Amino acid sequence: MAEGRYRLIGSTASPYAIKLRALMRYRRIPFDWVIMTRAHRAATAHLRPMLIPVLQYPDGSFRGETTTLAYDLEARHRGRSVIPDDKAIAFVCDLLEDLADEWAVKPLFTYRWWDSEDQAYVSRWAAEEWSTSEAEAGSADEIEDFRRRQISRMAILGATAENKPLLDQSYRRILAAFEPHVGMNSYLFGTRPSLADFAWFGQLSQMATDPTPMRIMRERAPFTDHWVRRLDDASGVEGAWYPREQALAGTAEALLGIAGELYLPFLVANAEAFAKGLDRLEINVWGLPYALAPFKYQIKCLQQLRDKFSALDAESRAGLRPILERTGCWEHLIAQQPRSQDVRS
């Protein structure tokens, strides 16, 4: 590895790897893009949890988790920041990034493994990467095993017939939030992309490629499809952050509505179910049911959002209150987190 360069180890089929790759391109941080192989997986097996991507630092160390990595890169490299200067907008950026990372992946995963056409496309995609990497090419049996493994995880991750209508509806509402506002030089909070933009790019870029969500996007949100493809390399973009009132309008407000109506209630129901020792959380949003076994990691997501919100200065909180109340986010962000010995651990 050349001195001063990073190595980003991932896969083009991973929304999180693509997210960080685009972010590093925009920030003009020198790095090499490397496809994850068996050898790389063995070298990074000590990381917990084992995720894609992994970033190898110039000193040879490996680190993971894209949000943590993005903030660490902010501390290490000056210029072209992806964190808005306004602390109130920076909080909204964190919330909308979390919405992309933790919710948008749900319809993505469901579409990928629901129909045989999508299964075949994504399985072959993975096979092509294996065949051009340093690892041995994946055999037909290995590809089929991978497909079956992913399908076997569907119920655990909530990709069920019961939940699919809400997942479909949330994808369509996400597209509707983006479509009227995206443009050649328009991002969530200005004429420059933020961390939240790159998180949404990661998820939507996959859905702009996989057969079923691609058709939906091209029919309902063609400008969003174009916007997503441009954001892959925004290294030439120069821009500025909008003033607060403008930054909180448009797509940002529409996505906050989805967070307030869907995502934050889901996180709250998850935390409450876990605290009560229940094996199933149940919510109903937009007249559609959603049920899932509670996940411990998403309790952390809720608590981090609440901690970041409570850490804001009084002026920033007051400035955000009207839009957070209007979109249904406020009550979930100020509520006390349910606690138990298990939740804290």
Short mmCIF file of C-alpha atoms in Angstrom, two decimals:
data_model
loop_
_atom_site.label_atom_id
_atom_site.label_comp_id
_atom_site.label_asym_id
_atom_site.label_seq_id
_atom_site.Cartn_x
_atom_site.Cartn_y
_atom_site.Cartn_z
CA MET A 1 0.00 0.00 0.00
CA ALA A 2 1.43 3.37 -1.04
CA GLU A 3 2.41 5.75 1.75
CA GLY A 4 -0.47 7.94 2.86
CA ARG A 5 -3.11 5.98 0.97
CA TYR A 6 -6.03 4.01 2.35
CA ARG A 7 -7.44 0.74 1.03
CA LEU A 8 -11.21 0.45 0.93
CA ILE A 9 -12.09 -3.23 0.89
CA GLY A 10 -15.64 -3.95 -0.16
CA SER A 11 -18.02 -5.03 -2.89
CA THR A 12 -20.00 -3.15 -5.50
CA ALA A 13 -23.05 -5.11 -4.30
CA SER A 14 -22.77 -3.52 -0.83
CA PRO A 15 -24.64 -0.22 -0.34
CA TYR A 16 -22.34 0.65 2.55
CA ALA A 17 -19.13 0.06 0.58
CA ILE A 18 -20.44 2.18 -2.29
CA LYS A 19 -21.47 4.87 0.20
CA LEU A 20 -17.97 5.20 1.64
CA ARG A 21 -16.28 4.94 -1.76
CA ALA A 22 -18.33 7.86 -3.11
CA LEU A 23 -17.70 9.87 0.06
CA MET A 24 -13.93 9.40 -0.17
CA ARG A 25 -13.98 10.31 -3.86
CA TYR A 26 -15.86 13.51 -3.08
CA ARG A 27 -13.45 14.40 -0.26
CA ARG A 28 -10.47 13.61 -2.52
CA ILE A 29 -8.92 11.32 0.07
CA PRO A 30 -6.37 9.05 -1.65
CA PHE A 31 -7.42 5.40 -1.55
CA ASP A 32 -7.41 2.17 -3.51
CA TRP A 33 -10.64 0.29 -4.10
CA VAL A 34 -10.20 -3.43 -3.41
CA ILE A 35 -12.80 -6.18 -3.78
CA MET A 36 -13.23 -8.29 -0.63
CA THR A 37 -11.66 -11.72 -1.10
CA ARG A 38 -11.26 -14.75 1.11
CA ALA A 39 -7.73 -13.58 1.96
CA HIS A 40 -8.94 -10.09 2.90
CA ARG A 41 -11.76 -11.57 4.96
CA ALA A 42 -9.24 -13.67 6.89
CA ALA A 43 -7.03 -10.61 7.49
CA THR A 44 -9.98 -8.66 8.90
CA ALA A 45 -11.64 -11.49 10.82
CA HIS A 46 -10.71 -9.86 14.14
CA LEU A 47 -13.14 -6.98 13.52
CA ARG A 48 -16.51 -7.21 15.25
CA PRO A 49 -19.02 -7.13 13.80
CA MET A 50 -17.70 -8.50 10.52
CA LEU A 51 -19.03 -6.02 7.99
CA ILE A 52 -18.40 -4.75 4.48
CA PRO A 53 -16.66 -2.43 3.85
CA VAL A 54 -13.43 -2.44 5.83
CA LEU A 55 -11.07 0.51 5.59
CA GLN A 56 -7.35 -0.16 5.91
CA TYR A 57 -5.56 2.93 7.18
CA PRO A 58 -2.11 4.03 5.93
CA ASP A 59 -0.59 2.58 9.12
CA GLY A 60 -1.94 -0.87 8.16
CA SER A 61 -4.74 -1.04 10.74
CA PHE A 62 -8.29 -2.07 9.76
CA ARG A 63 -11.52 -0.41 10.86
CA GLY A 64 -15.18 -0.77 9.98
CA GLU A 65 -18.67 0.80 10.26
CA THR A 66 -19.21 3.56 7.74
CA THR A 67 -20.67 6.25 10.02
CA THR A 68 -17.78 5.90 12.47
CA LEU A 69 -15.31 5.89 9.57
CA ALA A 70 -16.85 9.01 8.01
CA TYR A 71 -16.50 10.96 11.25
CA ASP A 72 -12.95 9.69 11.79
CA LEU A 73 -12.02 10.84 8.28
CA GLU A 74 -13.53 14.24 9.15
CA ALA A 75 -11.10 14.48 12.06
CA ARG A 76 -8.11 13.36 10.00
CA HIS A 77 -8.63 15.29 6.76
CA ARG A 78 -9.49 18.96 6.35
CA GLY A 79 -11.60 20.43 3.58
CA ARG A 80 -14.69 19.31 1.67
CA SER A 81 -16.48 18.28 4.85
CA VAL A 82 -19.67 16.25 4.53
CA ILE A 83 -21.01 17.49 7.88
CA PRO A 84 -23.08 20.71 7.66
CA ASP A 85 -21.67 23.66 9.62
CA ASP A 86 -25.03 24.42 11.28
CA LYS A 87 -25.33 22.09 14.29
CA ALA A 88 -29.09 21.77 13.87
CA ILE A 89 -28.71 20.72 10.24
CA ALA A 90 -25.85 18.40 11.19
CA PHE A 91 -28.25 16.60 13.54
CA VAL A 92 -30.86 16.25 10.79
CA CYS A 93 -28.06 14.93 8.57
CA ASP A 94 -27.30 12.24 11.18
CA LEU A 95 -30.98 11.31 11.47
CA LEU A 96 -31.48 11.02 7.72
CA GLU A 97 -28.25 9.05 7.35
CA ASP A 98 -29.53 6.62 9.98
CA LEU A 99 -32.86 6.36 8.15
CA ALA A 100 -31.01 5.36 4.99
CA ASP A 101 -28.60 2.93 6.66
CA GLU A 102 -31.12 1.19 8.90
CA TRP A 103 -34.45 1.37 7.08
CA ALA A 104 -33.87 1.80 3.32
CA VAL A 105 -31.80 -1.39 3.37
CA LYS A 106 -34.96 -3.30 4.33
CA PRO A 107 -36.81 -2.85 1.02
CA LEU A 108 -33.48 -3.27 -0.80
CA PHE A 109 -32.86 -6.66 0.81
CA THR A 110 -36.47 -7.72 0.26
CA TYR A 111 -36.44 -6.86 -3.44
CA ARG A 112 -33.09 -8.59 -3.92
CA TRP A 113 -34.22 -11.95 -2.69
CA TRP A 114 -37.99 -11.98 -3.29
CA ASP A 115 -38.25 -12.80 -7.00
CA SER A 116 -36.18 -15.27 -9.00
CA GLU A 117 -35.14 -12.56 -11.50
CA ASP A 118 -33.57 -10.42 -8.78
CA GLN A 119 -32.03 -13.43 -7.06
CA ALA A 120 -30.36 -14.53 -10.28
CA TYR A 121 -29.10 -11.04 -11.09
CA VAL A 122 -27.53 -10.34 -7.69
CA SER A 123 -26.09 -13.86 -7.38
CA ARG A 124 -24.38 -13.54 -10.75
CA TRP A 125 -23.18 -10.04 -9.81
CA ALA A 126 -21.41 -11.53 -6.81
CA ALA A 127 -20.00 -14.30 -8.99
CA GLU A 128 -18.53 -11.80 -11.44
CA GLU A 129 -16.71 -10.02 -8.62
CA TRP A 130 -15.32 -13.28 -7.31
CA SER A 131 -14.11 -14.27 -10.76
CA THR A 132 -12.11 -11.04 -11.22
CA SER A 133 -10.70 -10.88 -7.71
CA GLU A 134 -7.59 -12.47 -6.28
CA ALA A 135 -9.70 -15.22 -4.76
CA GLU A 136 -10.76 -18.35 -6.57
CA ALA A 137 -13.76 -17.84 -8.80
CA GLY A 138 -17.03 -18.84 -7.16
CA SER A 139 -18.33 -22.11 -8.49
CA ALA A 140 -21.94 -22.63 -9.49
CA ASP A 141 -22.49 -24.52 -6.24
CA GLU A 142 -21.00 -21.68 -4.19
CA ILE A 143 -23.22 -19.15 -5.94
CA GLU A 144 -26.28 -21.26 -5.26
CA ASP A 145 -25.26 -21.67 -1.61
CA PHE A 146 -24.91 -17.91 -1.33
CA ARG A 147 -28.38 -17.40 -2.83
CA ARG A 148 -29.95 -19.91 -0.47
CA ARG A 149 -28.19 -18.39 2.55
CA GLN A 150 -29.55 -14.96 1.74
CA ILE A 151 -33.06 -16.31 1.24
CA SER A 152 -32.84 -18.14 4.57
CA ARG A 153 -32.20 -14.79 6.31
CA MET A 154 -35.28 -13.09 4.90
CA ALA A 155 -37.64 -13.85 7.78
CA ILE A 156 -35.03 -12.89 10.38
CA LEU A 157 -34.56 -9.52 8.69
CA GLY A 158 -38.26 -8.88 8.24
CA ALA A 159 -38.57 -9.63 4.52
CA THR A 160 -41.86 -11.49 4.89
CA ALA A 161 -45.18 -11.53 3.07
CA GLU A 162 -46.73 -9.79 6.09
CA ASN A 163 -44.19 -6.95 5.95
CA LYS A 164 -43.72 -6.59 2.20
CA PRO A 165 -46.62 -4.15 1.62
CA LEU A 166 -45.13 -1.65 4.09
CA LEU A 167 -41.64 -2.13 2.68
CA ASP A 168 -42.99 -1.51 -0.84
CA GLN A 169 -44.86 1.56 0.35
CA SER A 170 -41.82 2.96 2.15
CA TYR A 171 -39.70 2.63 -1.01
CA ARG A 172 -42.29 4.48 -3.06
CA ARG A 173 -42.53 7.23 -0.45
CA ILE A 174 -38.75 7.57 -0.38
CA LEU A 175 -38.71 8.04 -4.16
CA ALA A 176 -41.52 10.59 -3.87
CA ALA A 177 -39.47 12.49 -1.31
CA PHE A 178 -36.51 12.79 -3.68
CA GLU A 179 -38.09 13.18 -7.09
CA PRO A 180 -39.47 16.76 -7.00
CA HIS A 181 -36.28 18.25 -5.58
CA VAL A 182 -33.18 16.53 -6.97
CA GLY A 183 -31.22 18.28 -9.69
CA MET A 184 -27.82 18.69 -11.27
CA ASN A 185 -26.49 20.79 -8.39
CA SER A 186 -28.95 20.06 -5.61
CA TYR A 187 -28.34 17.88 -2.57
CA LEU A 188 -30.16 17.47 0.73
CA PHE A 189 -28.69 20.50 2.47
CA GLY A 190 -27.04 22.55 -0.24
CA THR A 191 -25.15 22.54 -3.49
CA ARG A 192 -22.66 20.15 -1.92
CA PRO A 193 -23.36 16.58 -0.73
CA SER A 194 -23.55 15.61 2.94
CA LEU A 195 -22.98 12.37 4.81
CA ALA A 196 -26.73 11.73 4.52
CA ASP A 197 -26.58 12.17 0.73
CA PHE A 198 -23.90 9.50 0.50
CA ALA A 199 -25.89 7.14 2.72
CA TRP A 200 -28.92 7.54 0.44
CA PHE A 201 -26.69 7.15 -2.59
CA GLY A 202 -25.48 3.82 -1.21
CA GLN A 203 -28.97 2.38 -0.85
CA LEU A 204 -30.58 3.95 -3.91
CA SER A 205 -27.66 3.10 -6.20
CA GLN A 206 -28.30 -0.59 -5.53
CA MET A 207 -32.03 -0.18 -6.13
CA ALA A 208 -31.25 1.68 -9.36
CA THR A 209 -29.46 -1.49 -10.53
CA ASP A 210 -31.41 -4.48 -9.18
CA PRO A 211 -34.19 -5.38 -11.65
CA THR A 212 -37.41 -4.87 -9.65
CA PRO A 213 -36.61 -1.66 -7.75
CA MET A 214 -34.86 -0.28 -10.85
CA ARG A 215 -38.08 -0.54 -12.85
CA ILE A 216 -40.02 1.16 -10.08
CA MET A 217 -37.45 3.96 -9.84
CA ARG A 218 -37.33 4.59 -13.59
CA GLU A 219 -41.12 4.71 -13.77
CA ARG A 220 -41.73 6.86 -10.70
CA ALA A 221 -38.51 8.79 -10.16
CA PRO A 222 -36.36 9.15 -13.29
CA PHE A 223 -34.61 12.28 -12.05
CA THR A 224 -33.69 10.47 -8.84
CA ASP A 225 -32.21 7.68 -10.97
CA HIS A 226 -30.00 10.24 -12.75
CA TRP A 227 -29.06 11.97 -9.48
CA VAL A 228 -27.97 8.69 -7.93
CA ARG A 229 -25.69 7.83 -10.83
CA ARG A 230 -24.01 11.26 -10.77
CA LEU A 231 -23.23 11.05 -7.06
CA ASP A 232 -20.95 8.04 -7.50
CA ASP A 233 -18.11 10.47 -8.25
CA ALA A 234 -18.76 14.03 -7.05
CA SER A 235 -15.08 14.87 -6.75
CA GLY A 236 -15.53 17.83 -9.09
CA VAL A 237 -18.45 19.32 -7.15
CA GLU A 238 -17.88 22.66 -5.44
CA GLY A 239 -20.76 24.10 -3.46
CA ALA A 240 -22.11 25.50 -0.22
CA TRP A 241 -24.61 24.69 2.50
CA TYR A 242 -28.06 26.26 2.32
CA PRO A 243 -29.33 28.55 5.09
CA ARG A 244 -31.26 26.59 7.73
CA GLU A 245 -34.77 27.34 6.49
CA GLN A 246 -33.91 26.29 2.94
CA ALA A 247 -31.93 23.25 4.11
CA LEU A 248 -34.91 21.95 6.08
CA ALA A 249 -37.29 22.18 3.12
CA GLY A 250 -37.81 19.89 0.14
CA THR A 251 -36.42 16.37 0.31
CA ALA A 252 -35.08 16.82 3.85
CA GLU A 253 -38.54 17.65 5.20
CA ALA A 254 -40.17 14.84 3.23
CA LEU A 255 -37.64 12.32 4.59
CA LEU A 256 -38.15 13.66 8.10
CA GLY A 257 -41.83 12.85 7.61
CA ILE A 258 -40.91 9.25 6.84
CA ALA A 259 -38.66 9.18 9.89
CA GLY A 260 -41.42 10.55 12.12
CA GLU A 261 -44.19 8.34 10.79
CA LEU A 262 -42.24 5.12 10.26
CA TYR A 263 -38.61 4.86 11.30
CA LEU A 264 -38.59 6.42 14.77
CA PRO A 265 -41.81 4.61 15.83
CA PHE A 266 -40.16 1.39 14.64
CA LEU A 267 -37.04 2.11 16.72
CA VAL A 268 -39.17 2.92 19.78
CA ALA A 269 -41.25 -0.24 19.38
CA ASN A 270 -38.05 -2.26 18.98
CA ALA A 271 -36.55 -0.82 22.18
CA GLU A 272 -39.76 -1.34 24.14
CA ALA A 273 -40.13 -4.94 22.95
CA PHE A 274 -36.53 -5.70 23.88
CA ALA A 275 -36.89 -4.09 27.32
CA LYS A 276 -40.02 -6.16 28.01
CA GLY A 277 -38.40 -9.38 26.85
CA LEU A 278 -40.86 -9.81 23.98
CA ASP A 279 -39.92 -11.96 21.01
CA ARG A 280 -41.84 -9.81 18.51
CA LEU A 281 -42.46 -6.11 17.94
CA GLU A 282 -45.54 -5.02 16.05
CA ILE A 283 -46.37 -1.64 14.51
CA ASN A 284 -48.93 -0.38 12.01
CA VAL A 285 -47.92 2.48 9.72
CA TRP A 286 -49.98 3.98 6.89
CA GLY A 287 -52.55 1.28 7.60
CA LEU A 288 -49.99 -1.48 6.98
CA PRO A 289 -48.55 -3.95 9.53
CA TYR A 290 -44.91 -4.64 10.29
CA ALA A 291 -43.61 -7.27 12.71
CA LEU A 292 -40.11 -8.44 13.57
CA ALA A 293 -38.04 -9.91 16.38
CA PRO A 294 -36.36 -7.00 18.22
CA PHE A 295 -32.74 -6.22 17.31
CA LYS A 296 -30.33 -5.10 20.02
CA TYR A 297 -28.23 -3.01 17.61
CA GLN A 298 -31.17 -0.78 16.73
CA ILE A 299 -31.67 0.07 20.39
CA LYS A 300 -28.22 1.66 20.10
CA CYS A 301 -29.36 3.57 17.00
CA LEU A 302 -32.27 5.11 18.90
CA GLN A 303 -30.20 5.99 21.94
CA GLN A 304 -27.46 7.59 19.83
CA LEU A 305 -30.00 9.77 18.03
CA ARG A 306 -31.54 10.84 21.32
CA ASP A 307 -28.13 11.52 22.83
CA LYS A 308 -27.10 13.65 19.84
CA PHE A 309 -30.37 15.57 20.01
CA SER A 310 -30.09 16.21 23.74
CA ALA A 311 -26.50 17.41 23.24
CA LEU A 312 -27.61 20.22 20.92
CA ASP A 313 -27.54 23.75 22.30
CA ALA A 314 -30.86 25.38 23.20
CA GLU A 315 -30.94 27.55 20.06
CA SER A 316 -30.47 24.58 17.74
CA ARG A 317 -33.15 22.53 19.49
CA ALA A 318 -35.58 25.44 19.40
CA GLY A 319 -34.82 26.02 15.74
CA LEU A 320 -35.59 22.40 14.92
CA ARG A 321 -38.70 22.08 17.06
CA PRO A 322 -41.28 23.32 14.50
CA ILE A 323 -40.22 20.93 11.74
CA LEU A 324 -39.63 18.01 14.09
CA GLU A 325 -43.08 18.47 15.60
CA ARG A 326 -44.65 18.88 12.16
CA THR A 327 -43.06 15.67 10.88
CA GLY A 328 -43.73 13.62 14.05
CA CYS A 329 -40.07 13.25 15.05
CA TRP A 330 -40.03 15.45 18.15
CA GLU A 331 -41.95 13.21 20.54
CA HIS A 332 -39.73 10.21 19.77
CA LEU A 333 -36.47 12.13 20.16
CA ILE A 334 -37.28 13.66 23.54
CA ALA A 335 -38.84 10.53 25.08
CA GLN A 336 -36.92 8.59 27.70
CA GLN A 337 -35.23 5.45 26.43
CA PRO A 338 -36.58 2.24 28.05
CA ARG A 339 -33.78 0.68 30.04
CA SER A 340 -32.95 -2.73 31.40
CA GLN A 341 -29.76 -4.55 32.27
CA ASP A 342 -29.77 -6.17 28.82
CA VAL A 343 -30.36 -2.91 26.96
CA ARG A 344 -27.42 -1.17 28.62
CA SER A 345 -24.97 -4.00 27.94
#
